[in-house]
Amino acid sequence: MSYPNDLLSTRAIVKPGLYAILPRGGLVNNVIPGVAGCKVSIVASPKLGASFVQYAIEAEAGGTAVEPLAAEPEAESFFYCIEGRAVVEAGGAEKTLTAGGYLYLPANQGGIRFNCPDASRLLLYKQKYVPLAGKQPHLVVGNVNEMPFQEYEGMKNVFIKDLLPKDTAFDMNMHILSFEPGGCHSFVETHVQEHGAYILSGEGMYIMEQEWIPIRKDDFMWFGPYVPQACYGVGREPFAYIYSKDCNRDVTI
């Protein structure tokens, strides 16, 4: 930390229960027991209005979580490597994730430990799993760089990757959505699902409720249920983000 170079200002917007934009430069460190050599920023939690918790983690070389994260018995979790390298212990297995690598761990599997041989940037997401009779999700490991994009809703300049199986055993999914400059959603969406989204590249203009907001790489966004939202990709490179979606379950009363 140091003295500021200019007047204090921020692009952060926080409307609890509705939506939030959190730029990387405004994130602060949180002490998490068992985590060392890492800056851990809690970018989403029930205090914001989210039904999940998400961490943005910046690890030094040697950064580690010796105590399991997302270890609550009912918590399922998703771990993503933005850049660097992380050796992850989860579900009785050890996996090395490089940039674009990810791991999904079902509930009741003891949580996730990791260590980073190199400086790394990571995301950790956890939510309470909603069981479905006769169904059980399984450990999933992959790398987005080994997966092809698919056209999104028949458009030639918007693309998607589904990171988890389209199987009702899973009550969530993670996607990467990518917009070429000028690409956009086909309509302004209004739906029961909420999203946590981390911007991986580029710049976009996002409408939430009735406000158009500039978004760029390394911002985190959270949209609550039923908040109207859509975007345009702008700039000179694809506007891409990884985002969570709750799915595959009836809504309880």
Short mmCIF file of C-alpha atoms in Angstrom, two decimals:
data_model
loop_
_atom_site.label_atom_id
_atom_site.label_comp_id
_atom_site.label_asym_id
_atom_site.label_seq_id
_atom_site.Cartn_x
_atom_site.Cartn_y
_atom_site.Cartn_z
CA MET A 1 0.00 0.00 0.00
CA SER A 2 1.12 3.58 -0.58
CA TYR A 3 -0.11 7.15 -0.65
CA PRO A 4 -2.66 7.78 -3.44
CA ASN A 5 -1.47 9.49 -6.63
CA ASP A 6 -4.72 11.40 -7.16
CA LEU A 7 -8.06 12.19 -5.56
CA LEU A 8 -9.78 9.06 -4.29
CA SER A 9 -12.38 7.68 -6.70
CA THR A 10 -13.94 4.34 -7.65
CA ARG A 11 -16.00 2.66 -10.35
CA ALA A 12 -17.52 0.34 -7.75
CA ILE A 13 -21.31 0.17 -7.63
CA VAL A 14 -23.02 -1.80 -4.88
CA LYS A 15 -26.79 -2.15 -4.67
CA PRO A 16 -27.40 -4.90 -2.09
CA GLY A 17 -30.01 -7.39 -3.23
CA LEU A 18 -29.83 -6.09 -6.83
CA TYR A 19 -26.36 -6.00 -8.35
CA ALA A 20 -22.74 -5.02 -7.76
CA ILE A 21 -19.67 -4.04 -9.80
CA LEU A 22 -16.36 -4.51 -7.97
CA PRO A 23 -13.17 -3.39 -9.78
CA ARG A 24 -10.00 -5.28 -8.93
CA GLY A 25 -8.24 -2.13 -7.70
CA GLY A 26 -10.71 -1.68 -4.84
CA LEU A 27 -10.57 -5.21 -3.45
CA VAL A 28 -9.14 -5.73 0.04
CA ASN A 29 -7.50 -8.68 1.76
CA ASN A 30 -9.35 -10.89 4.22
CA VAL A 31 -7.64 -13.13 6.74
CA ILE A 32 -8.87 -16.69 6.14
CA PRO A 33 -7.58 -19.27 8.67
CA GLY A 34 -5.20 -21.75 7.08
CA VAL A 35 -4.47 -19.57 4.03
CA ALA A 36 -0.97 -18.08 3.76
CA GLY A 37 0.84 -16.07 1.10
CA CYS A 38 -2.42 -15.04 -0.56
CA LYS A 39 -4.58 -11.96 -0.86
CA VAL A 40 -8.14 -13.24 -0.52
CA SER A 41 -10.97 -10.89 -1.49
CA ILE A 42 -14.54 -11.96 -0.74
CA VAL A 43 -16.37 -10.60 -3.77
CA ALA A 44 -19.78 -12.18 -3.12
CA SER A 45 -21.56 -13.38 0.01
CA PRO A 46 -25.04 -13.43 1.56
CA LYS A 47 -24.23 -10.01 3.05
CA LEU A 48 -24.45 -8.65 -0.50
CA GLY A 49 -27.63 -10.57 -1.24
CA ALA A 50 -26.00 -13.48 -3.06
CA SER A 51 -26.95 -17.08 -2.28
CA PHE A 52 -23.31 -18.13 -2.73
CA VAL A 53 -19.81 -17.09 -1.67
CA GLN A 54 -17.01 -16.28 -4.11
CA TYR A 55 -13.34 -15.46 -3.48
CA ALA A 56 -10.85 -13.78 -5.81
CA ILE A 57 -7.41 -14.99 -4.71
CA GLU A 58 -4.02 -13.56 -5.63
CA ALA A 59 -1.33 -15.99 -4.50
CA GLU A 60 2.38 -15.37 -4.17
CA ALA A 61 4.75 -18.14 -5.24
CA GLY A 62 4.33 -20.63 -2.39
CA GLY A 63 0.88 -19.35 -1.48
CA THR A 64 -1.21 -22.10 0.06
CA ALA A 65 -4.42 -23.18 1.76
CA VAL A 66 -3.37 -25.86 4.24
CA GLU A 67 -6.85 -25.97 5.76
CA PRO A 68 -9.66 -26.89 3.35
CA LEU A 69 -11.81 -24.16 1.88
CA ALA A 70 -15.50 -24.79 1.16
CA ALA A 71 -15.36 -27.57 3.74
CA GLU A 72 -18.92 -27.14 5.02
CA PRO A 73 -20.61 -30.55 4.55
CA GLU A 74 -23.42 -29.15 2.37
CA ALA A 75 -21.14 -26.93 0.23
CA GLU A 76 -20.28 -27.74 -3.38
CA SER A 77 -17.41 -25.75 -4.85
CA PHE A 78 -15.72 -24.67 -8.06
CA PHE A 79 -12.06 -23.68 -8.32
CA TYR A 80 -10.64 -21.83 -11.35
CA CYS A 81 -7.09 -20.79 -12.27
CA ILE A 82 -7.06 -17.43 -14.06
CA GLU A 83 -3.27 -17.43 -14.40
CA GLY A 84 -0.30 -19.21 -12.89
CA ARG A 85 -0.37 -22.74 -11.50
CA ALA A 86 -2.11 -24.38 -8.55
CA VAL A 87 -1.76 -27.89 -7.17
CA VAL A 88 -5.20 -28.72 -5.81
CA GLU A 89 -6.19 -31.46 -3.35
CA ALA A 90 -9.90 -32.28 -3.52
CA GLY A 91 -12.07 -35.37 -3.26
CA GLY A 92 -9.10 -37.63 -2.48
CA ALA A 93 -7.28 -36.59 -5.67
CA GLU A 94 -4.45 -34.18 -6.48
CA LYS A 95 -4.70 -32.13 -9.67
CA THR A 96 -2.40 -29.49 -11.14
CA LEU A 97 -4.31 -26.62 -12.72
CA THR A 98 -2.69 -24.16 -15.09
CA ALA A 99 -4.29 -21.06 -16.65
CA GLY A 100 -7.84 -21.97 -17.69
CA GLY A 101 -7.89 -25.06 -15.48
CA TYR A 102 -10.83 -25.76 -13.22
CA LEU A 103 -12.21 -28.26 -10.73
CA TYR A 104 -15.75 -28.86 -9.47
CA LEU A 105 -16.10 -30.65 -6.12
CA PRO A 106 -19.45 -32.05 -4.96
CA ALA A 107 -20.71 -31.49 -1.42
CA ASN A 108 -19.59 -33.71 1.45
CA GLN A 109 -16.11 -34.24 -0.03
CA GLY A 110 -14.03 -32.38 2.56
CA GLY A 111 -13.30 -29.14 0.72
CA ILE A 112 -10.34 -27.88 -1.32
CA ARG A 113 -6.68 -27.35 -0.41
CA PHE A 114 -4.14 -25.83 -2.77
CA ASN A 115 -0.58 -24.64 -3.11
CA CYS A 116 0.86 -22.43 -5.84
CA PRO A 117 4.42 -23.06 -7.04
CA ASP A 118 4.19 -19.80 -9.02
CA ALA A 119 2.43 -16.50 -8.50
CA SER A 120 -1.19 -17.21 -9.45
CA ARG A 121 -4.65 -15.72 -9.64
CA LEU A 122 -7.57 -17.95 -8.68
CA LEU A 123 -11.32 -17.99 -8.15
CA LEU A 124 -13.15 -20.09 -5.57
CA TYR A 125 -16.94 -20.40 -5.60
CA LYS A 126 -19.12 -22.27 -3.11
CA GLN A 127 -22.84 -22.70 -2.59
CA LYS A 128 -25.18 -25.00 -0.71
CA TYR A 129 -25.99 -28.05 -2.83
CA VAL A 130 -29.68 -28.79 -3.39
CA PRO A 131 -30.05 -32.61 -3.55
CA LEU A 132 -32.20 -34.38 -6.13
CA ALA A 133 -33.49 -37.88 -5.36
CA GLY A 134 -31.59 -40.57 -7.24
CA LYS A 135 -28.94 -38.16 -8.55
CA GLN A 136 -25.39 -37.44 -7.43
CA PRO A 137 -22.89 -35.07 -9.09
CA HIS A 138 -19.25 -36.11 -9.52
CA LEU A 139 -15.81 -34.53 -9.50
CA VAL A 140 -15.13 -32.61 -12.73
CA VAL A 141 -11.69 -31.43 -13.86
CA GLY A 142 -10.96 -29.63 -17.13
CA ASN A 143 -9.29 -26.74 -18.90
CA VAL A 144 -11.21 -24.16 -20.90
CA ASN A 145 -8.35 -23.85 -23.38
CA GLU A 146 -8.98 -27.44 -24.47
CA MET A 147 -12.68 -26.83 -25.12
CA PRO A 148 -14.17 -25.35 -28.31
CA PHE A 149 -16.52 -22.40 -28.19
CA GLN A 150 -20.09 -22.94 -29.40
CA GLU A 151 -22.22 -20.29 -31.04
CA TYR A 152 -24.50 -18.66 -28.48
CA GLU A 153 -28.18 -18.65 -29.47
CA GLY A 154 -27.29 -18.94 -33.16
CA MET A 155 -25.21 -15.74 -33.26
CA LYS A 156 -21.92 -15.65 -35.18
CA ASN A 157 -20.17 -13.18 -32.89
CA VAL A 158 -21.14 -14.46 -29.42
CA PHE A 159 -19.79 -17.75 -28.07
CA ILE A 160 -20.16 -19.96 -25.00
CA LYS A 161 -18.40 -22.80 -23.21
CA ASP A 162 -20.27 -24.98 -20.69
CA LEU A 163 -17.80 -26.12 -18.04
CA LEU A 164 -20.00 -28.62 -16.18
CA PRO A 165 -22.19 -31.43 -17.52
CA LYS A 166 -25.74 -30.66 -18.59
CA ASP A 167 -27.05 -33.19 -16.10
CA THR A 168 -29.77 -32.66 -13.49
CA ALA A 169 -27.47 -34.17 -10.87
CA PHE A 170 -25.78 -30.74 -10.97
CA ASP A 171 -27.74 -27.80 -9.55
CA MET A 172 -25.31 -25.25 -10.99
CA ASN A 173 -23.16 -24.61 -14.02
CA MET A 174 -20.21 -22.44 -14.91
CA HIS A 175 -19.91 -20.89 -18.35
CA ILE A 176 -17.56 -18.69 -20.29
CA LEU A 177 -19.40 -16.21 -22.49
CA SER A 178 -17.40 -14.28 -25.11
CA PHE A 179 -18.56 -11.34 -27.24
CA GLU A 180 -16.67 -10.15 -30.28
CA PRO A 181 -16.57 -6.33 -30.50
CA GLY A 182 -20.12 -5.34 -31.39
CA GLY A 183 -21.57 -8.66 -30.23
CA CYS A 184 -24.40 -8.50 -27.74
CA HIS A 185 -27.14 -10.46 -25.99
CA SER A 186 -30.11 -11.12 -28.23
CA PHE A 187 -32.42 -9.42 -25.70
CA VAL A 188 -32.37 -7.91 -22.23
CA GLU A 189 -32.71 -10.89 -19.89
CA THR A 190 -34.90 -11.00 -16.79
CA HIS A 191 -34.78 -14.31 -14.92
CA VAL A 192 -34.81 -16.02 -11.55
CA GLN A 193 -31.16 -17.11 -11.78
CA GLU A 194 -28.42 -14.99 -10.26
CA HIS A 195 -24.89 -14.72 -11.64
CA GLY A 196 -21.44 -14.09 -10.29
CA ALA A 197 -19.18 -13.07 -13.18
CA TYR A 198 -15.44 -12.37 -13.38
CA ILE A 199 -14.24 -10.53 -16.49
CA LEU A 200 -11.39 -12.42 -18.16
CA SER A 201 -10.72 -10.12 -21.11
CA GLY A 202 -11.83 -7.04 -22.97
CA GLU A 203 -14.39 -4.33 -22.30
CA GLY A 204 -18.16 -4.17 -22.41
CA MET A 205 -21.15 -2.01 -21.74
CA TYR A 206 -23.59 -3.73 -19.36
CA ILE A 207 -27.16 -2.71 -18.66
CA MET A 208 -28.47 -3.54 -15.19
CA GLU A 209 -31.96 -2.34 -14.42
CA GLN A 210 -31.97 0.79 -16.65
CA GLU A 211 -28.34 1.89 -16.24
CA TRP A 212 -25.57 1.29 -18.80
CA ILE A 213 -22.27 0.65 -17.00
CA PRO A 214 -18.76 0.29 -18.49
CA ILE A 215 -17.12 -3.01 -17.52
CA ARG A 216 -13.57 -4.19 -18.16
CA LYS A 217 -11.09 -6.99 -17.53
CA ASP A 218 -10.71 -8.04 -13.87
CA ASP A 219 -14.01 -6.52 -12.74
CA PHE A 220 -16.34 -8.77 -10.75
CA MET A 221 -20.11 -8.50 -11.28
CA TRP A 222 -23.01 -9.91 -9.32
CA PHE A 223 -26.60 -9.86 -10.62
CA GLY A 224 -29.46 -10.73 -8.31
CA PRO A 225 -32.61 -12.56 -9.43
CA TYR A 226 -34.90 -10.71 -11.84
CA VAL A 227 -32.51 -7.80 -12.43
CA PRO A 228 -32.78 -6.92 -16.16
CA GLN A 229 -29.32 -7.36 -17.69
CA ALA A 230 -27.52 -7.60 -21.05
CA CYS A 231 -24.34 -6.32 -22.65
CA TYR A 232 -22.44 -5.23 -25.74
CA GLY A 233 -18.80 -6.12 -26.37
CA VAL A 234 -16.73 -3.02 -27.16
CA GLY A 235 -13.05 -2.28 -27.69
CA ARG A 236 -10.59 -4.28 -29.78
CA GLU A 237 -10.63 -7.77 -28.24
CA PRO A 238 -13.32 -10.22 -27.12
CA PHE A 239 -15.24 -9.28 -23.99
CA ALA A 240 -15.28 -12.56 -22.06
CA TYR A 241 -16.27 -13.59 -18.57
CA ILE A 242 -16.67 -16.72 -16.48
CA TYR A 243 -19.98 -16.82 -14.64
CA SER A 244 -22.04 -19.02 -12.34
CA LYS A 245 -25.66 -20.03 -12.82
CA ASP A 246 -28.04 -21.86 -10.50
CA CYS A 247 -30.15 -24.33 -12.51
CA ASN A 248 -31.95 -27.69 -12.70
CA ARG A 249 -34.10 -27.35 -9.61
CA ASP A 250 -37.73 -26.58 -8.79
CA VAL A 251 -38.13 -23.43 -6.73
CA THR A 252 -39.21 -24.17 -3.18
CA ILE A 253 -41.86 -22.13 -1.40
#
